[in-house]
Amino acid sequence: MSPERAEQIALSALIWLSTNEELLPIFLGASGASAQDLRAQVGDDAFMVSVLDFITMDDAWVIAFCDSEGLKYEEPLNARYSLTGAENVHWT
């Protein structure tokens, strides 16, 4: 996936998340971000990675996001790993 496409998907994810009245407070609480941070950090790859990380934590969220945007279910995770600065986390 190209970095440009990854950025488009991440921006779509942020917009989708910011309009989701159920998930937005959970994301803000988990990330420590404020509503103002959402606007201020739009171009920050690390922040956009955190948005994609959050959405990909739950299959239902991935499905809802992808269905609303016409994306394949694997695209948010692919976008996450295609953004500049996104590193592959190994837990073992």
mmCIF file of the C-alpha atoms, coordinates in Angstrom:
data_MODEL
# 
_entry.id   MODEL 
# 
loop_
_atom_site.group_PDB 
_atom_site.id 
_atom_site.type_symbol 
_atom_site.label_atom_id 
_atom_site.label_alt_id 
_atom_site.label_comp_id 
_atom_site.label_asym_id 
_atom_site.label_entity_id 
_atom_site.label_seq_id 
_atom_site.pdbx_PDB_ins_code 
_atom_site.Cartn_x 
_atom_site.Cartn_y 
_atom_site.Cartn_z 
_atom_site.occupancy 
_atom_site.B_iso_or_equiv 
_atom_site.pdbx_formal_charge 
_atom_site.auth_seq_id 
_atom_site.auth_comp_id 
_atom_site.auth_asym_id 
_atom_site.auth_atom_id 
_atom_site.pdbx_PDB_model_num 
ATOM 1  C CA . MET A 1 1  ? 0.000   0.000   0.000  1.00 0.00 ? 1  MET A CA 1 
ATOM 2  C CA . SER A 1 2  ? 1.336   3.426   -0.875 1.00 0.00 ? 2  SER A CA 1 
ATOM 3  C CA . PRO A 1 3  ? 1.941   5.939   1.916  1.00 0.00 ? 3  PRO A CA 1 
ATOM 4  C CA . GLU A 1 4  ? -0.568  8.272   0.267  1.00 0.00 ? 4  GLU A CA 1 
ATOM 5  C CA . ARG A 1 5  ? -3.298  5.617   0.327  1.00 0.00 ? 5  ARG A CA 1 
ATOM 6  C CA . ALA A 1 6  ? -2.435  4.775   3.932  1.00 0.00 ? 6  ALA A CA 1 
ATOM 7  C CA . GLU A 1 7  ? -2.799  8.453   4.846  1.00 0.00 ? 7  GLU A CA 1 
ATOM 8  C CA . GLN A 1 8  ? -6.206  8.603   3.127  1.00 0.00 ? 8  GLN A CA 1 
ATOM 9  C CA . ILE A 1 9  ? -7.429  5.574   5.056  1.00 0.00 ? 9  ILE A CA 1 
ATOM 10 C CA . ALA A 1 10 ? -6.069  6.948   8.335  1.00 0.00 ? 10 ALA A CA 1 
ATOM 11 C CA . LEU A 1 11 ? -7.803  10.281  7.738  1.00 0.00 ? 11 LEU A CA 1 
ATOM 12 C CA . SER A 1 12 ? -11.048 8.478   6.932  1.00 0.00 ? 12 SER A CA 1 
ATOM 13 C CA . ALA A 1 13 ? -10.614 6.482   10.143 1.00 0.00 ? 13 ALA A CA 1 
ATOM 14 C CA . LEU A 1 14 ? -10.136 9.650   12.181 1.00 0.00 ? 14 LEU A CA 1 
ATOM 15 C CA . ILE A 1 15 ? -13.212 11.266  10.648 1.00 0.00 ? 15 ILE A CA 1 
ATOM 16 C CA . TRP A 1 16 ? -15.254 8.105   11.204 1.00 0.00 ? 16 TRP A CA 1 
ATOM 17 C CA . LEU A 1 17 ? -14.058 7.830   14.794 1.00 0.00 ? 17 LEU A CA 1 
ATOM 18 C CA . SER A 1 18 ? -14.673 11.511  15.538 1.00 0.00 ? 18 SER A CA 1 
ATOM 19 C CA . THR A 1 19 ? -18.312 11.176  14.448 1.00 0.00 ? 19 THR A CA 1 
ATOM 20 C CA . ASN A 1 20 ? -18.902 7.958   16.379 1.00 0.00 ? 20 ASN A CA 1 
ATOM 21 C CA . GLU A 1 21 ? -20.549 9.070   19.623 1.00 0.00 ? 21 GLU A CA 1 
ATOM 22 C CA . GLU A 1 22 ? -20.024 5.666   21.239 1.00 0.00 ? 22 GLU A CA 1 
ATOM 23 C CA . LEU A 1 23 ? -16.349 5.086   20.402 1.00 0.00 ? 23 LEU A CA 1 
ATOM 24 C CA . LEU A 1 24 ? -14.948 8.609   20.477 1.00 0.00 ? 24 LEU A CA 1 
ATOM 25 C CA . PRO A 1 25 ? -15.052 8.938   24.292 1.00 0.00 ? 25 PRO A CA 1 
ATOM 26 C CA . ILE A 1 26 ? -13.397 5.526   24.619 1.00 0.00 ? 26 ILE A CA 1 
ATOM 27 C CA . PHE A 1 27 ? -10.606 6.550   22.245 1.00 0.00 ? 27 PHE A CA 1 
ATOM 28 C CA . LEU A 1 28 ? -10.104 9.889   23.995 1.00 0.00 ? 28 LEU A CA 1 
ATOM 29 C CA . GLY A 1 29 ? -9.964  8.183   27.378 1.00 0.00 ? 29 GLY A CA 1 
ATOM 30 C CA . ALA A 1 30 ? -7.592  5.467   26.216 1.00 0.00 ? 30 ALA A CA 1 
ATOM 31 C CA . SER A 1 31 ? -5.275  7.781   24.307 1.00 0.00 ? 31 SER A CA 1 
ATOM 32 C CA . GLY A 1 32 ? -5.332  10.772  26.624 1.00 0.00 ? 32 GLY A CA 1 
ATOM 33 C CA . ALA A 1 33 ? -6.129  12.963  23.611 1.00 0.00 ? 33 ALA A CA 1 
ATOM 34 C CA . SER A 1 34 ? -8.637  15.786  23.704 1.00 0.00 ? 34 SER A CA 1 
ATOM 35 C CA . ALA A 1 35 ? -11.132 16.802  21.043 1.00 0.00 ? 35 ALA A CA 1 
ATOM 36 C CA . GLN A 1 36 ? -8.777  19.652  20.118 1.00 0.00 ? 36 GLN A CA 1 
ATOM 37 C CA . ASP A 1 37 ? -5.930  17.144  19.662 1.00 0.00 ? 37 ASP A CA 1 
ATOM 38 C CA . LEU A 1 38 ? -7.936  15.390  16.954 1.00 0.00 ? 38 LEU A CA 1 
ATOM 39 C CA . ARG A 1 39 ? -7.777  18.491  14.770 1.00 0.00 ? 39 ARG A CA 1 
ATOM 40 C CA . ALA A 1 40 ? -4.262  19.509  15.743 1.00 0.00 ? 40 ALA A CA 1 
ATOM 41 C CA . GLN A 1 41 ? -2.666  16.135  15.058 1.00 0.00 ? 41 GLN A CA 1 
ATOM 42 C CA . VAL A 1 42 ? -4.278  15.273  11.725 1.00 0.00 ? 42 VAL A CA 1 
ATOM 43 C CA . GLY A 1 43 ? -0.937  15.332  9.890  1.00 0.00 ? 43 GLY A CA 1 
ATOM 44 C CA . ASP A 1 44 ? 1.023   13.511  12.585 1.00 0.00 ? 44 ASP A CA 1 
ATOM 45 C CA . ASP A 1 45 ? 1.710   9.942   11.458 1.00 0.00 ? 45 ASP A CA 1 
ATOM 46 C CA . ALA A 1 46 ? 2.213   8.654   15.000 1.00 0.00 ? 46 ALA A CA 1 
ATOM 47 C CA . PHE A 1 47 ? -1.209  9.966   16.013 1.00 0.00 ? 47 PHE A CA 1 
ATOM 48 C CA . MET A 1 48 ? -2.817  8.546   12.887 1.00 0.00 ? 48 MET A CA 1 
ATOM 49 C CA . VAL A 1 49 ? -1.208  5.176   13.661 1.00 0.00 ? 49 VAL A CA 1 
ATOM 50 C CA . SER A 1 50 ? -2.803  5.348   17.117 1.00 0.00 ? 50 SER A CA 1 
ATOM 51 C CA . VAL A 1 51 ? -6.219  5.893   15.502 1.00 0.00 ? 51 VAL A CA 1 
ATOM 52 C CA . LEU A 1 52 ? -5.747  2.844   13.280 1.00 0.00 ? 52 LEU A CA 1 
ATOM 53 C CA . ASP A 1 53 ? -4.393  0.827   16.221 1.00 0.00 ? 53 ASP A CA 1 
ATOM 54 C CA . PHE A 1 54 ? -7.508  1.676   18.198 1.00 0.00 ? 54 PHE A CA 1 
ATOM 55 C CA . ILE A 1 55 ? -9.960  0.751   15.452 1.00 0.00 ? 55 ILE A CA 1 
ATOM 56 C CA . THR A 1 56 ? -8.183  -2.514  14.691 1.00 0.00 ? 56 THR A CA 1 
ATOM 57 C CA . MET A 1 57 ? -8.440  -3.635  18.330 1.00 0.00 ? 57 MET A CA 1 
ATOM 58 C CA . ASP A 1 58 ? -11.973 -4.889  17.726 1.00 0.00 ? 58 ASP A CA 1 
ATOM 59 C CA . ASP A 1 59 ? -13.286 -6.770  14.703 1.00 0.00 ? 59 ASP A CA 1 
ATOM 60 C CA . ALA A 1 60 ? -16.698 -5.138  15.048 1.00 0.00 ? 60 ALA A CA 1 
ATOM 61 C CA . TRP A 1 61 ? -15.090 -1.689  14.811 1.00 0.00 ? 61 TRP A CA 1 
ATOM 62 C CA . VAL A 1 62 ? -13.085 -2.729  11.745 1.00 0.00 ? 62 VAL A CA 1 
ATOM 63 C CA . ILE A 1 63 ? -16.207 -4.081  10.078 1.00 0.00 ? 63 ILE A CA 1 
ATOM 64 C CA . ALA A 1 64 ? -18.251 -0.963  10.882 1.00 0.00 ? 64 ALA A CA 1 
ATOM 65 C CA . PHE A 1 65 ? -15.501 1.369   9.653  1.00 0.00 ? 65 PHE A CA 1 
ATOM 66 C CA . CYS A 1 66 ? -14.762 -0.598  6.485  1.00 0.00 ? 66 CYS A CA 1 
ATOM 67 C CA . ASP A 1 67 ? -18.423 -1.064  5.624  1.00 0.00 ? 67 ASP A CA 1 
ATOM 68 C CA . SER A 1 68 ? -19.045 2.664   6.001  1.00 0.00 ? 68 SER A CA 1 
ATOM 69 C CA . GLU A 1 69 ? -16.046 3.537   3.809  1.00 0.00 ? 69 GLU A CA 1 
ATOM 70 C CA . GLY A 1 70 ? -16.270 0.723   1.253  1.00 0.00 ? 70 GLY A CA 1 
ATOM 71 C CA . LEU A 1 71 ? -12.894 -0.725  2.277  1.00 0.00 ? 71 LEU A CA 1 
ATOM 72 C CA . LYS A 1 72 ? -11.668 -4.290  2.462  1.00 0.00 ? 72 LYS A CA 1 
ATOM 73 C CA . TYR A 1 73 ? -11.410 -5.466  6.060  1.00 0.00 ? 73 TYR A CA 1 
ATOM 74 C CA . GLU A 1 74 ? -7.640  -5.822  5.888  1.00 0.00 ? 74 GLU A CA 1 
ATOM 75 C CA . GLU A 1 75 ? -7.030  -2.270  4.651  1.00 0.00 ? 75 GLU A CA 1 
ATOM 76 C CA . PRO A 1 76 ? -6.950  -0.461  8.034  1.00 0.00 ? 76 PRO A CA 1 
ATOM 77 C CA . LEU A 1 77 ? -4.210  -2.762  9.328  1.00 0.00 ? 77 LEU A CA 1 
ATOM 78 C CA . ASN A 1 78 ? -2.305  -2.544  6.050  1.00 0.00 ? 78 ASN A CA 1 
ATOM 79 C CA . ALA A 1 79 ? -2.569  1.242   6.243  1.00 0.00 ? 79 ALA A CA 1 
ATOM 80 C CA . ARG A 1 80 ? -1.303  1.190   9.818  1.00 0.00 ? 80 ARG A CA 1 
ATOM 81 C CA . TYR A 1 81 ? 1.881   -0.592  8.763  1.00 0.00 ? 81 TYR A CA 1 
ATOM 82 C CA . SER A 1 82 ? 2.325   1.602   5.681  1.00 0.00 ? 82 SER A CA 1 
ATOM 83 C CA . LEU A 1 83 ? 2.410   4.924   7.518  1.00 0.00 ? 83 LEU A CA 1 
ATOM 84 C CA . THR A 1 84 ? 5.769   6.551   8.130  1.00 0.00 ? 84 THR A CA 1 
ATOM 85 C CA . GLY A 1 85 ? 7.058   5.741   11.580 1.00 0.00 ? 85 GLY A CA 1 
ATOM 86 C CA . ALA A 1 86 ? 4.760   2.784   12.127 1.00 0.00 ? 86 ALA A CA 1 
ATOM 87 C CA . GLU A 1 87 ? 6.869   -0.013  13.449 1.00 0.00 ? 87 GLU A CA 1 
ATOM 88 C CA . ASN A 1 88 ? 5.953   -3.632  13.674 1.00 0.00 ? 88 ASN A CA 1 
ATOM 89 C CA . VAL A 1 89 ? 5.396   -4.487  17.340 1.00 0.00 ? 89 VAL A CA 1 
ATOM 90 C CA . HIS A 1 90 ? 6.563   -7.918  18.467 1.00 0.00 ? 90 HIS A CA 1 
ATOM 91 C CA . TRP A 1 91 ? 5.131   -9.057  21.783 1.00 0.00 ? 91 TRP A CA 1 
ATOM 92 C CA . THR A 1 92 ? 7.290   -12.142 22.122 1.00 0.00 ? 92 THR A CA 1 
# 
